[in-house]
Amino acid sequence: MFSEGQSMTHDDLIQMGLEGKDRALAEYDQILWKIRTGYAAVLYGVFTLVVSLGDSSQWGLSTERAGIVALVLTTGFTISIAALDFSFLCSKYRVVQAKEELVKLALLLASGTSLDNWTGTPLLTLLYNSGEGQAKVHWEGRPSRWPITLLYLGTWGPICLAIIIMVADKLH
């Protein structure tokens, strides 16, 4: 891209940073959807296993124990995957925030203002791998966390309720 001896400008660095942030955002989106679809597939697979565990003649587990095992597996799996999802979502939003600041900086420089007048995050910090950084996610102006929360609660709750109903039915 650059020949030997040719120096990079701030504009070049910002452009490369924006392109890198775009690639990172696409990767985070792919990861998040893999987590979410994998969660649904595994969770309903666990439910199928639980139904078979309810047949104590095959597994040697009492109905009560099979229900407890199912509730523990379902709850633990849901909590761990939701935490993983939220962690990647935070990383994605850190990249979004850095990209937004890079755009503001690019506009400032395009207007003829000097980099010395920039009062935001230092350019060097904005060019780092922001998804892995420790910057605080500013949730205002971001999509709500409720849809993701409801995804996990909305799958965990009915599965647990179905397990409880199955156990109660077997006991009567």
CSV table of C-alpha atoms in Angstrom, one decimal:
chain,number,residue,atom,x,y,z
A,1,MET,CA,0.0,0.0,0.0
A,2,PHE,CA,2.8,2.4,0.9
A,3,SER,CA,6.2,2.4,-0.9
A,4,GLU,CA,9.4,2.5,1.1
A,5,GLY,CA,10.2,6.0,2.4
A,6,GLN,CA,6.6,7.1,2.0
A,7,SER,CA,5.2,8.2,5.4
A,8,MET,CA,1.7,7.6,6.6
A,9,THR,CA,-0.5,10.5,7.4
A,10,HIS,CA,-3.0,10.8,10.2
A,11,ASP,CA,-5.7,10.5,7.5
A,12,ASP,CA,-4.2,7.2,6.4
A,13,LEU,CA,-4.0,5.9,9.9
A,14,ILE,CA,-7.6,6.9,10.6
A,15,GLN,CA,-8.8,5.3,7.3
A,16,MET,CA,-7.0,2.0,8.1
A,17,GLY,CA,-8.4,2.1,11.6
A,18,LEU,CA,-12.0,2.6,10.3
A,19,GLU,CA,-11.6,-0.3,7.9
A,20,GLY,CA,-10.2,-2.5,10.7
A,21,LYS,CA,-13.1,-1.6,13.0
A,22,ASP,CA,-15.6,-2.5,10.2
A,23,ARG,CA,-14.0,-5.9,9.9
A,24,ALA,CA,-14.0,-6.4,13.6
A,25,LEU,CA,-17.7,-5.5,13.8
A,26,ALA,CA,-18.6,-8.0,11.1
A,27,GLU,CA,-16.6,-10.7,13.0
A,28,TYR,CA,-18.3,-9.9,16.3
A,29,ASP,CA,-21.8,-10.1,14.6
A,30,GLN,CA,-20.9,-13.6,13.3
A,31,ILE,CA,-19.6,-14.7,16.7
A,32,LEU,CA,-22.8,-13.4,18.5
A,33,TRP,CA,-25.1,-15.2,16.1
A,34,LYS,CA,-23.1,-18.4,16.4
A,35,ILE,CA,-23.4,-18.2,20.2
A,36,ARG,CA,-27.2,-17.6,20.0
A,37,THR,CA,-28.0,-20.3,17.5
A,38,GLY,CA,-25.7,-22.7,19.2
A,39,TYR,CA,-27.4,-22.0,22.5
A,40,ALA,CA,-30.8,-22.7,21.1
A,41,ALA,CA,-29.7,-25.9,19.5
A,42,VAL,CA,-27.9,-27.2,22.5
A,43,LEU,CA,-30.7,-26.1,24.9
A,44,TYR,CA,-33.4,-28.0,23.0
A,45,GLY,CA,-31.0,-30.9,22.7
A,46,VAL,CA,-30.7,-30.9,26.5
A,47,PHE,CA,-34.4,-30.9,26.8
A,48,THR,CA,-34.6,-34.0,24.5
A,49,LEU,CA,-32.0,-35.6,26.8
A,50,VAL,CA,-34.1,-34.7,29.8
A,51,VAL,CA,-37.2,-36.3,28.4
A,52,SER,CA,-35.2,-39.5,28.0
A,53,LEU,CA,-33.8,-39.2,31.5
A,54,GLY,CA,-37.4,-39.2,32.7
A,55,ASP,CA,-37.6,-42.8,31.7
A,56,SER,CA,-36.0,-44.2,34.8
A,57,SER,CA,-35.9,-47.7,33.4
A,58,GLN,CA,-33.2,-46.6,30.9
A,59,TRP,CA,-31.1,-44.4,33.1
A,60,GLY,CA,-31.7,-45.5,36.6
A,61,LEU,CA,-32.5,-42.0,37.8
A,62,SER,CA,-35.6,-41.2,39.8
A,63,THR,CA,-38.0,-38.7,38.2
A,64,GLU,CA,-37.1,-36.2,40.9
A,65,ARG,CA,-33.4,-36.5,40.3
A,66,ALA,CA,-33.8,-36.3,36.5
A,67,GLY,CA,-35.8,-33.1,37.0
A,68,ILE,CA,-33.1,-31.6,39.2
A,69,VAL,CA,-30.3,-32.6,36.8
A,70,ALA,CA,-32.3,-31.0,34.0
A,71,LEU,CA,-32.9,-27.8,35.9
A,72,VAL,CA,-29.3,-27.5,36.9
A,73,LEU,CA,-28.0,-28.2,33.4
A,74,THR,CA,-30.4,-25.8,31.8
A,75,THR,CA,-29.8,-23.0,34.3
A,76,GLY,CA,-26.0,-23.4,34.3
A,77,PHE,CA,-25.8,-23.5,30.6
A,78,THR,CA,-28.1,-20.5,30.1
A,79,ILE,CA,-26.2,-18.4,32.6
A,80,SER,CA,-22.8,-19.3,31.1
A,81,ILE,CA,-23.8,-18.7,27.5
A,82,ALA,CA,-25.7,-15.4,28.4
A,83,ALA,CA,-22.5,-14.2,30.1
A,84,LEU,CA,-20.4,-15.1,27.1
A,85,ASP,CA,-22.9,-13.4,24.8
A,86,PHE,CA,-22.9,-10.3,26.9
A,87,SER,CA,-19.1,-10.2,27.0
A,88,PHE,CA,-18.9,-10.3,23.2
A,89,LEU,CA,-21.6,-7.7,22.9
A,90,CYS,CA,-19.6,-5.4,25.2
A,91,SER,CA,-16.6,-6.0,23.0
A,92,LYS,CA,-18.6,-5.2,19.9
A,93,TYR,CA,-19.9,-2.0,21.4
A,94,ARG,CA,-16.4,-0.9,22.4
A,95,VAL,CA,-15.4,-1.2,18.8
A,96,VAL,CA,-18.5,0.8,17.8
A,97,GLN,CA,-17.6,3.5,20.2
A,98,ALA,CA,-14.0,3.7,18.9
A,99,LYS,CA,-15.2,3.8,15.3
A,100,GLU,CA,-17.6,6.6,16.2
A,101,GLU,CA,-14.8,8.6,17.7
A,102,LEU,CA,-12.5,7.9,14.7
A,103,VAL,CA,-15.3,9.3,12.5
A,104,LYS,CA,-15.6,12.4,14.6
A,105,LEU,CA,-11.8,12.8,14.5
A,106,ALA,CA,-11.8,12.3,10.7
A,107,LEU,CA,-14.5,15.0,10.3
A,108,LEU,CA,-12.5,17.3,12.5
A,109,LEU,CA,-9.4,16.9,10.4
A,110,ALA,CA,-11.3,17.1,7.2
A,111,SER,CA,-12.6,20.5,8.3
A,112,GLY,CA,-9.0,21.7,8.5
A,113,THR,CA,-8.7,21.6,12.2
A,114,SER,CA,-5.4,20.4,13.6
A,115,LEU,CA,-5.0,17.1,15.5
A,116,ASP,CA,-3.7,19.2,18.4
A,117,ASN,CA,-7.3,20.5,18.9
A,118,TRP,CA,-8.7,17.0,19.3
A,119,THR,CA,-10.1,16.6,22.8
A,120,GLY,CA,-11.4,13.0,22.5
A,121,THR,CA,-9.6,9.7,23.1
A,122,PRO,CA,-6.0,9.8,21.8
A,123,LEU,CA,-5.6,8.6,18.3
A,124,LEU,CA,-3.2,5.9,19.4
A,125,THR,CA,-5.8,4.4,21.8
A,126,LEU,CA,-8.5,4.6,19.1
A,127,LEU,CA,-6.3,2.6,16.7
A,128,TYR,CA,-5.7,-0.2,19.3
A,129,ASN,CA,-7.9,-3.4,19.4
A,130,SER,CA,-10.7,-1.6,21.2
A,131,GLY,CA,-12.9,-4.7,21.5
A,132,GLU,CA,-10.4,-6.3,23.9
A,133,GLY,CA,-9.8,-3.1,25.8
A,134,GLN,CA,-11.2,-2.0,29.2
A,135,ALA,CA,-13.2,1.0,28.0
A,136,LYS,CA,-16.5,1.4,29.7
A,137,VAL,CA,-19.4,0.7,27.3
A,138,HIS,CA,-21.7,3.7,27.1
A,139,TRP,CA,-25.1,2.0,26.8
A,140,GLU,CA,-27.1,5.2,26.2
A,141,GLY,CA,-27.7,5.4,22.4
A,142,ARG,CA,-27.1,1.7,22.0
A,143,PRO,CA,-29.8,-0.9,21.3
A,144,SER,CA,-31.5,-2.0,24.4
A,145,ARG,CA,-30.1,-5.0,26.3
A,146,TRP,CA,-33.7,-6.3,26.8
A,147,PRO,CA,-34.0,-8.3,23.5
A,148,ILE,CA,-30.9,-10.3,24.4
A,149,THR,CA,-32.0,-10.7,28.0
A,150,LEU,CA,-35.4,-11.9,26.8
A,151,LEU,CA,-33.8,-14.3,24.4
A,152,TYR,CA,-32.2,-16.1,27.3
A,153,LEU,CA,-35.0,-15.7,29.8
A,154,GLY,CA,-37.6,-16.6,27.1
A,155,THR,CA,-35.9,-19.9,26.3
A,156,TRP,CA,-34.7,-20.8,29.8
A,157,GLY,CA,-38.1,-20.1,31.5
A,158,PRO,CA,-40.3,-22.3,29.3
A,159,ILE,CA,-37.8,-25.2,29.3
A,160,CYS,CA,-37.6,-25.1,33.1
A,161,LEU,CA,-41.4,-24.9,33.3
A,162,ALA,CA,-41.7,-27.8,31.0
A,163,ILE,CA,-39.3,-29.9,33.1
A,164,ILE,CA,-41.2,-29.1,36.3
A,165,ILE,CA,-44.5,-30.0,34.6
A,166,MET,CA,-43.0,-33.3,33.3
A,167,VAL,CA,-41.7,-34.2,36.8
A,168,ALA,CA,-45.0,-33.3,38.5
A,169,ASP,CA,-46.9,-35.4,36.0
A,170,LYS,CA,-44.6,-38.4,36.5
A,171,LEU,CA,-45.0,-38.1,40.3
A,172,HIS,CA,-48.8,-38.2,40.1
